[in-house]
C-alpha cells in the first residue's frame, strides 16, 4: 500500500476557513445585516485586480515571457498576486513551467489532469506531493534577475498578510463596516480568486473542444474564459504558449489580452509576442482532418473518402504556404528601400490573386469539414 505524502495543514486551513467564511458566514451576515453597493463594487474590483495580476503577471508575463512590462505593471502584478494568495510569482511560474514541459505526465506534472478533477483542482496543494522540488527554481533563472519578482518572493508572507487583511480592513474603516468588508473583500473574493484560477488546471483539461491539438488534455472553453479573464482558451495556449493572447479572435473574451495591448499603447508593455498565423492555421486544419477521419471510419466507403479528404487537405496546405510566403515577400519589400516601385506593385498584384485563391481554398476546406462536424 502506497503511503500518501504528509498533509500541508496551512493550506488545508486557508482553503477550509476561507470557504466556510464565504459560503456560510457571509450569507448569514448578509441576511441579518445586509450588504451595500460598496461591498459588491469592491468585491468585483478586488477580484478583477487579483485575477488579472495572475493572468497578466504570473502567467503571461513571468511564466511564459510573452511580453515585457514596465516596473509599475510588474509591481502591481506582484502585489495583486500576493493578494490572490497563490504563492510567489517565482514559485508559481516554476510550477507552471514544469506543468507545460511535462503536461499530463503523472509523475512529473505537478497538477496533472490525468490524476482526476479533485487532484488537479486543489488536491495537489493539500499534501507534499512535490516536496522534493519545492525550492528548486532552476527553471526560472531569468526571473531571478527581476528585482520585483525576487522582492515579492522574499517578502511574500508579510505582503500576503498586508494585502489580504490590510485592504479589506482599510475599506471597512472607510465605509464603517469592517466585518462586512472582511467577509466580502476578504473571504468571498479570495475563494472566487482561488477556484476560478484552479478551474484552469482542472475543468480546462476536461471540458471543452480541442481545435488545435489532441496531444494533451487541454481544452478551449468560452464559458471558462469568461470567469478566468480569457484563460479558458486553454487548448490554444498549450500549443502556442508564447503568444500573449489566449483568445486570438476579436470575438473571443480575453480581457487579459486587451489589457496587455492597451498598456502597450501608453508604453507600459512592449515586445508583445504572437504565434505565426501560418502555424495557427496549419494546426487548426490538421486537427480538422483528424476529426473528419475519425468520423468517416465507420462508413463503407471510408477508404475512398479518406483519400479524397487527404487530397483536399494537401491542396489547402499548399495554398496556405503559398499565401503566407507571398505575404512575407510583400512585407519584406516594403522594408527594403532598394526594392523598385514597379517590382513591388507587381508583387502586390500577385499577392491579391494568391489571397483570392487561398480564401477560396480555405472556404472549400471549411465546407467539406463542416459536413462531418
Coordinates of C-alpha atoms in Angstrom, one line a residue:
X1 CA 0.0 0.0 0.0
X2 CA 1.4 3.4 -1.0
X3 CA 1.8 5.9 1.8
X4 CA 0.4 9.3 1.0
X5 CA 2.6 12.4 1.5
X6 CA 2.1 14.5 4.6
X7 CA -0.8 16.9 4.7
X8 CA 0.1 20.6 4.3
X9 CA -2.0 21.8 7.2
X10 CA -1.6 25.5 6.5
X11 CA -3.1 25.1 3.0
X12 CA -5.9 23.0 4.4
X13 CA -6.7 25.6 7.0
X14 CA -6.6 28.5 4.5
X15 CA -8.9 26.8 1.9
X16 CA -11.3 25.4 4.6
X17 CA -11.6 28.6 6.7
X18 CA -12.0 30.9 3.6
X19 CA -14.6 28.6 2.2
X20 CA -16.6 28.4 5.4
X21 CA -16.5 32.2 5.8
X22 CA -17.6 32.7 2.2
X23 CA -20.2 30.0 1.9
X24 CA -21.7 30.0 5.4
X25 CA -20.8 33.1 7.5
X26 CA -21.2 35.7 4.7
X27 CA -24.7 34.7 3.6
X28 CA -25.7 34.7 7.3
X29 CA -24.2 38.1 7.9
X30 CA -25.8 39.4 4.7
X31 CA -29.2 38.1 5.7
X32 CA -29.1 39.8 9.1
X33 CA -27.2 43.0 8.3
X34 CA -27.2 43.3 4.5
X35 CA -24.6 44.4 2.1
X36 CA -24.5 47.7 0.3
X37 CA -23.4 48.6 -3.3
X38 CA -20.0 49.4 -2.0
X39 CA -19.4 45.8 -0.9
X40 CA -20.3 44.4 -4.3
X41 CA -18.3 47.1 -6.2
X42 CA -15.2 46.5 -4.2
X43 CA -15.6 42.7 -4.4
X44 CA -15.6 43.0 -8.2
X45 CA -12.8 45.5 -8.3
X46 CA -10.5 43.4 -6.0
X47 CA -11.5 40.1 -7.6
X48 CA -10.6 41.5 -11.0
X49 CA -7.3 43.1 -9.8
X50 CA -6.2 39.8 -8.3
X51 CA -7.2 37.6 -11.2
X52 CA -5.6 40.0 -13.8
X53 CA -2.4 40.0 -11.7
X54 CA -2.3 36.2 -12.0
X55 CA -3.3 36.0 -15.7
X56 CA -1.3 39.0 -16.9
X57 CA 1.5 38.9 -14.4
X58 CA 2.1 35.4 -13.0
X59 CA 1.0 33.6 -16.2
X60 CA 1.6 35.5 -19.4
X61 CA 4.4 37.9 -18.3
X62 CA 6.5 35.8 -15.9
X63 CA 5.7 32.2 -16.7
X64 CA 5.8 32.5 -20.5
X65 CA 7.6 35.8 -21.1
X66 CA 5.0 36.7 -23.8
X67 CA 5.8 40.4 -23.4
X68 CA 7.9 42.9 -21.4
X69 CA 6.4 45.2 -18.8
X70 CA 7.2 48.5 -17.1
X71 CA 8.3 48.2 -13.4
X72 CA 4.9 49.7 -12.4
X73 CA 3.0 47.0 -14.1
X74 CA 5.3 44.3 -12.6
X75 CA 4.9 45.9 -9.1
X76 CA 1.1 46.0 -9.3
X77 CA 1.0 42.3 -10.5
X78 CA 3.3 41.3 -7.7
X79 CA 1.0 43.0 -5.1
X80 CA -2.1 41.5 -6.8
X81 CA -0.5 38.1 -6.8
X82 CA 0.1 38.3 -3.1
X83 CA -3.5 39.5 -2.6
X84 CA -4.7 36.4 -4.6
X85 CA -2.8 34.2 -2.2
X86 CA -1.3 31.8 -4.8
X87 CA 2.3 31.8 -3.6
X88 CA 5.1 34.0 -5.0
X89 CA 5.4 34.7 -8.7
X90 CA 8.7 32.8 -8.7
X91 CA 7.2 29.7 -7.2
X92 CA 4.0 29.8 -9.3
X93 CA 6.0 30.3 -12.5
X94 CA 8.3 27.4 -11.7
X95 CA 5.4 25.0 -11.1
X96 CA 3.7 26.3 -14.3
X97 CA 6.7 25.8 -16.5
X98 CA 7.1 22.2 -15.2
X99 CA 3.4 21.7 -16.0
X100 CA 3.8 22.8 -19.6
X101 CA 7.0 20.8 -20.1
X102 CA 5.5 17.6 -18.7
X103 CA 1.8 18.1 -19.2
X104 CA -0.3 15.0 -18.3
X105 CA 2.7 13.0 -17.1
X106 CA 1.5 11.9 -13.7
X107 CA 5.0 11.5 -12.2
X108 CA 6.2 15.0 -13.3
X109 CA 3.3 17.3 -14.0
X110 CA 2.6 18.9 -10.6
X111 CA -1.1 19.2 -11.3
X112 CA -1.7 16.5 -13.9
X113 CA -5.3 16.4 -15.1
X114 CA -4.9 12.7 -15.7
X115 CA -4.9 12.2 -11.9
X116 CA -8.5 13.4 -11.8
X117 CA -10.5 16.6 -11.2
X118 CA -10.0 16.8 -7.5
X119 CA -6.3 16.4 -7.7
X120 CA -5.7 18.9 -10.5
X121 CA -8.1 21.4 -9.0
X122 CA -6.9 21.5 -5.4
X123 CA -5.7 18.1 -4.2
X124 CA -2.2 18.7 -5.4
X125 CA -1.8 21.6 -2.9
X126 CA -3.1 19.7 0.1
X127 CA -0.2 17.3 0.5
X128 CA 3.5 17.4 -0.1
X129 CA 3.3 15.7 -3.5
X130 CA 6.1 17.9 -4.9
X131 CA 8.2 18.5 -1.8
X132 CA 11.3 17.2 -3.4
X133 CA 11.4 20.1 -5.9
X134 CA 9.6 22.7 -3.8
X135 CA 12.6 25.1 -3.6
X136 CA 14.1 24.2 -7.0
X137 CA 13.8 27.3 -9.2
X138 CA 16.5 26.4 -11.7
X139 CA 13.9 26.6 -14.5
X140 CA 13.3 30.3 -13.6
X141 CA 16.9 31.7 -13.6
X142 CA 15.6 34.5 -15.9
X143 CA 13.0 35.5 -13.3
X144 CA 15.7 35.6 -10.6
X145 CA 17.2 38.6 -12.4
X146 CA 13.9 40.5 -11.9
X147 CA 14.2 42.6 -8.7
X148 CA 10.5 42.9 -8.2
X149 CA 10.0 39.1 -8.6
X150 CA 12.7 38.4 -6.0
X151 CA 11.4 41.2 -3.7
X152 CA 8.0 39.7 -3.7
X153 CA 9.4 36.2 -3.2
X154 CA 11.5 37.2 -0.3
X155 CA 8.7 39.1 1.5
X156 CA 5.7 37.1 0.2
X157 CA 4.2 36.2 3.6
X158 CA 4.1 39.8 5.0
X159 CA 2.9 41.1 1.6
X160 CA 0.1 38.4 1.5
X161 CA -1.0 39.3 5.1
X162 CA -0.8 43.0 4.3
X163 CA -3.0 42.7 1.2
X164 CA -5.5 40.1 2.4
X165 CA -6.1 41.7 5.8
X166 CA -5.0 45.3 5.3
X167 CA -7.0 46.1 2.1
X168 CA -10.4 44.8 3.5
X169 CA -9.7 46.4 6.8
X170 CA -8.9 49.7 5.2
X171 CA -12.1 49.5 3.2
X172 CA -14.0 48.6 6.3
X173 CA -12.8 51.7 8.1
X174 CA -13.6 53.9 5.1
X175 CA -17.2 52.5 4.8
X176 CA -17.7 51.9 8.6
X177 CA -18.2 48.2 8.1
X178 CA -15.1 46.2 9.0
X179 CA -16.8 42.8 9.3
X180 CA -18.7 43.2 6.1
X181 CA -15.6 44.1 4.1
X182 CA -13.5 41.4 5.7
X183 CA -16.2 38.9 4.6
X184 CA -16.8 40.2 1.1
X185 CA -13.4 41.6 0.0
X186 CA -11.5 39.2 2.2
X187 CA -13.2 35.7 2.2
X188 CA -15.6 35.7 -0.8
X189 CA -13.1 37.4 -3.1
X190 CA -10.3 35.0 -2.1
X191 CA -12.5 31.9 -2.7
X192 CA -13.5 33.3 -6.1
X193 CA -9.9 34.1 -7.0
X194 CA -8.7 30.6 -5.9
X195 CA -11.3 28.5 -7.6
X196 CA -11.6 30.4 -10.9
X197 CA -7.8 30.1 -11.2
X198 CA -7.9 26.4 -10.2
X199 CA -10.5 25.7 -12.8
X200 CA -7.8 26.2 -15.5
X201 CA -5.8 23.3 -14.1
X202 CA -8.9 21.1 -13.7
X203 CA -12.0 21.9 -15.8
X204 CA -10.0 23.4 -18.7
X205 CA -8.4 20.0 -19.1
X206 CA -11.7 18.2 -19.1
X207 CA -14.5 20.4 -20.5
X208 CA -14.3 21.9 -24.0
X209 CA -13.1 21.5 -27.5
X210 CA -9.6 20.7 -29.0
X211 CA -9.4 22.7 -32.2
X212 CA -5.6 23.0 -32.2
X213 CA -4.1 19.8 -30.7
X214 CA -5.1 16.5 -29.2
X215 CA -1.7 15.7 -27.9
X216 CA -2.7 16.8 -24.4
X217 CA -5.8 17.1 -22.3
X218 CA -6.1 21.0 -22.6
X219 CA -9.5 22.3 -23.9
X220 CA -10.9 25.6 -25.2
X221 CA -13.9 26.7 -23.3
X222 CA -15.6 30.1 -23.8
X223 CA -17.6 29.8 -20.5
X224 CA -14.4 29.3 -18.5
X225 CA -12.8 32.1 -20.4
X226 CA -15.5 34.5 -19.1
X227 CA -14.8 33.6 -15.5
X228 CA -11.0 33.4 -15.8
X229 CA -10.3 36.6 -17.8
X230 CA -9.5 34.8 -21.0
X231 CA -7.6 31.8 -19.7
X232 CA -10.3 29.4 -20.8
X233 CA -8.9 29.1 -24.4
X234 CA -6.5 26.5 -23.0
X235 CA -6.1 24.2 -25.9
X236 CA -4.7 27.1 -28.0
X237 CA -2.5 28.1 -25.1
X238 CA -0.9 24.7 -24.7
X239 CA 0.3 24.6 -28.3
X240 CA 1.2 28.3 -28.6
X241 CA 2.2 29.1 -25.0
X242 CA 4.5 32.0 -26.1
X243 CA 1.6 34.0 -27.5
X244 CA 0.4 36.9 -25.3
X245 CA -3.1 36.1 -26.4
X246 CA -5.2 33.1 -25.4
X247 CA -8.3 34.1 -27.3
X248 CA -6.9 35.1 -30.7
X249 CA -10.1 36.2 -32.4
X250 CA -11.7 39.6 -31.8
X251 CA -14.9 38.0 -30.6
X252 CA -13.2 35.7 -28.0
X253 CA -13.5 37.1 -24.5
X254 CA -9.9 37.7 -23.3
X255 CA -9.7 40.9 -21.2
X256 CA -6.1 40.0 -20.2
X257 CA -5.1 40.2 -23.9
X258 CA -6.9 43.6 -24.2
X259 CA -5.3 45.0 -21.1
X260 CA -1.8 43.9 -22.3
X261 CA -2.4 45.5 -25.7
X262 CA -3.9 48.7 -24.1
X263 CA -0.9 49.0 -21.9
X264 CA 1.4 48.8 -25.0
X265 CA -0.3 52.0 -26.4
X266 CA 1.0 54.0 -23.4
X267 CA 4.4 52.4 -23.1
X268 CA 3.7 50.1 -20.1
X269 CA 4.2 46.9 -22.1
X270 CA 6.2 46.1 -25.2
X271 CA 7.5 43.3 -27.4
X272 CA 4.2 41.5 -27.4
X273 CA 4.7 38.1 -28.9
X274 CA 2.3 36.3 -31.3
X275 CA 2.3 32.8 -32.8
X276 CA 2.8 32.9 -36.6
X277 CA -0.6 32.9 -38.4
X278 CA 0.7 30.1 -40.7
X279 CA 1.3 27.8 -37.7
X280 CA -2.1 28.6 -36.2
X281 CA -4.0 27.9 -39.5
X282 CA -2.0 24.7 -40.0
X283 CA -2.7 23.4 -36.5
X284 CA -6.5 24.0 -37.0
X285 CA -6.5 22.3 -40.4
X286 CA -4.6 19.3 -39.1
X287 CA -7.0 18.8 -36.2
X288 CA -10.0 19.2 -38.5
X289 CA -8.5 16.5 -40.7
X290 CA -8.1 14.2 -37.6
X291 CA -11.8 14.8 -36.6
X292 CA -13.1 14.1 -40.1
X293 CA -11.0 10.9 -40.5
X294 CA -12.3 9.7 -37.1
X295 CA -15.9 10.3 -38.2
X296 CA -15.8 8.5 -41.6
X297 CA -14.0 5.4 -40.4
X298 CA -17.4 3.6 -39.9
X299 CA -18.6 4.4 -43.4
X300 CA -18.5 1.7 -46.0
X301 CA -16.6 3.9 -48.5
X302 CA -14.2 5.3 -45.9
X303 CA -11.1 4.4 -47.8
X304 CA -12.2 6.5 -50.8
X305 CA -13.3 9.3 -48.6
X306 CA -10.1 9.2 -46.6
X307 CA -8.0 9.7 -49.8
X308 CA -10.3 12.4 -51.0
X309 CA -10.0 14.4 -47.7
X310 CA -6.3 13.9 -47.7
X311 CA -6.0 15.3 -51.2
X312 CA -8.2 18.3 -50.2
X313 CA -6.0 18.8 -47.1
X314 CA -2.8 18.7 -49.1
X315 CA -4.2 21.2 -51.7
X316 CA -5.2 23.5 -48.8
X317 CA -1.8 23.2 -47.2
X318 CA -0.1 24.0 -50.5
X319 CA -2.2 27.1 -50.9
X320 CA -1.7 28.1 -47.3
X321 CA 2.1 28.0 -47.6
X322 CA 1.9 29.8 -50.9
X323 CA -0.2 32.6 -49.4
X324 CA 1.9 33.2 -46.4
X325 CA 5.1 33.1 -48.4
X326 CA 3.9 35.8 -50.8
X327 CA 2.6 37.8 -47.9
X328 CA 6.1 37.6 -46.3
X329 CA 7.7 38.7 -49.5
X330 CA 5.4 41.7 -49.8
X331 CA 6.1 42.8 -46.2
X332 CA 9.8 42.5 -46.8
X333 CA 9.6 44.5 -50.0
X334 CA 8.1 47.4 -48.0
X335 CA 11.1 47.4 -45.7
X336 CA 13.6 47.1 -48.5
X337 CA 14.4 50.6 -49.9
X338 CA 16.2 49.1 -52.8
X339 CA 13.1 47.3 -54.0
X340 CA 11.8 49.0 -57.1
X341 CA 8.4 50.5 -57.2
X342 CA 7.4 48.5 -60.3
X343 CA 8.5 45.2 -58.7
X344 CA 6.6 46.0 -55.6
X345 CA 3.4 46.8 -57.5
X346 CA 3.7 43.5 -59.4
X347 CA 4.3 41.6 -56.2
X348 CA 1.2 43.3 -54.7
X349 CA -0.9 42.2 -57.7
X350 CA 0.4 38.7 -57.4
X351 CA -0.4 38.8 -53.6
X352 CA -4.0 39.8 -54.2
X353 CA -4.5 36.9 -56.7
X354 CA -2.9 34.4 -54.3
X355 CA -5.1 35.7 -51.5
X356 CA -8.2 35.1 -53.5
X357 CA -7.1 31.6 -54.3
X358 CA -6.3 31.0 -50.7
X359 CA -9.6 32.3 -49.4
X360 CA -11.4 30.1 -51.9
X361 CA -9.5 27.0 -51.0
X362 CA -9.9 27.7 -47.3
X363 CA -13.7 28.2 -47.7
X364 CA -13.9 24.9 -49.7
X365 CA -11.9 23.1 -46.9
X366 CA -14.2 24.5 -44.2
X367 CA -17.3 23.5 -46.2
X368 CA -16.0 19.9 -46.5
X369 CA -15.1 19.7 -42.8
X370 CA -18.5 21.2 -41.7
X371 CA -20.3 18.2 -43.4
X372 CA -18.8 15.9 -40.7
X373 CA -18.8 18.4 -37.8

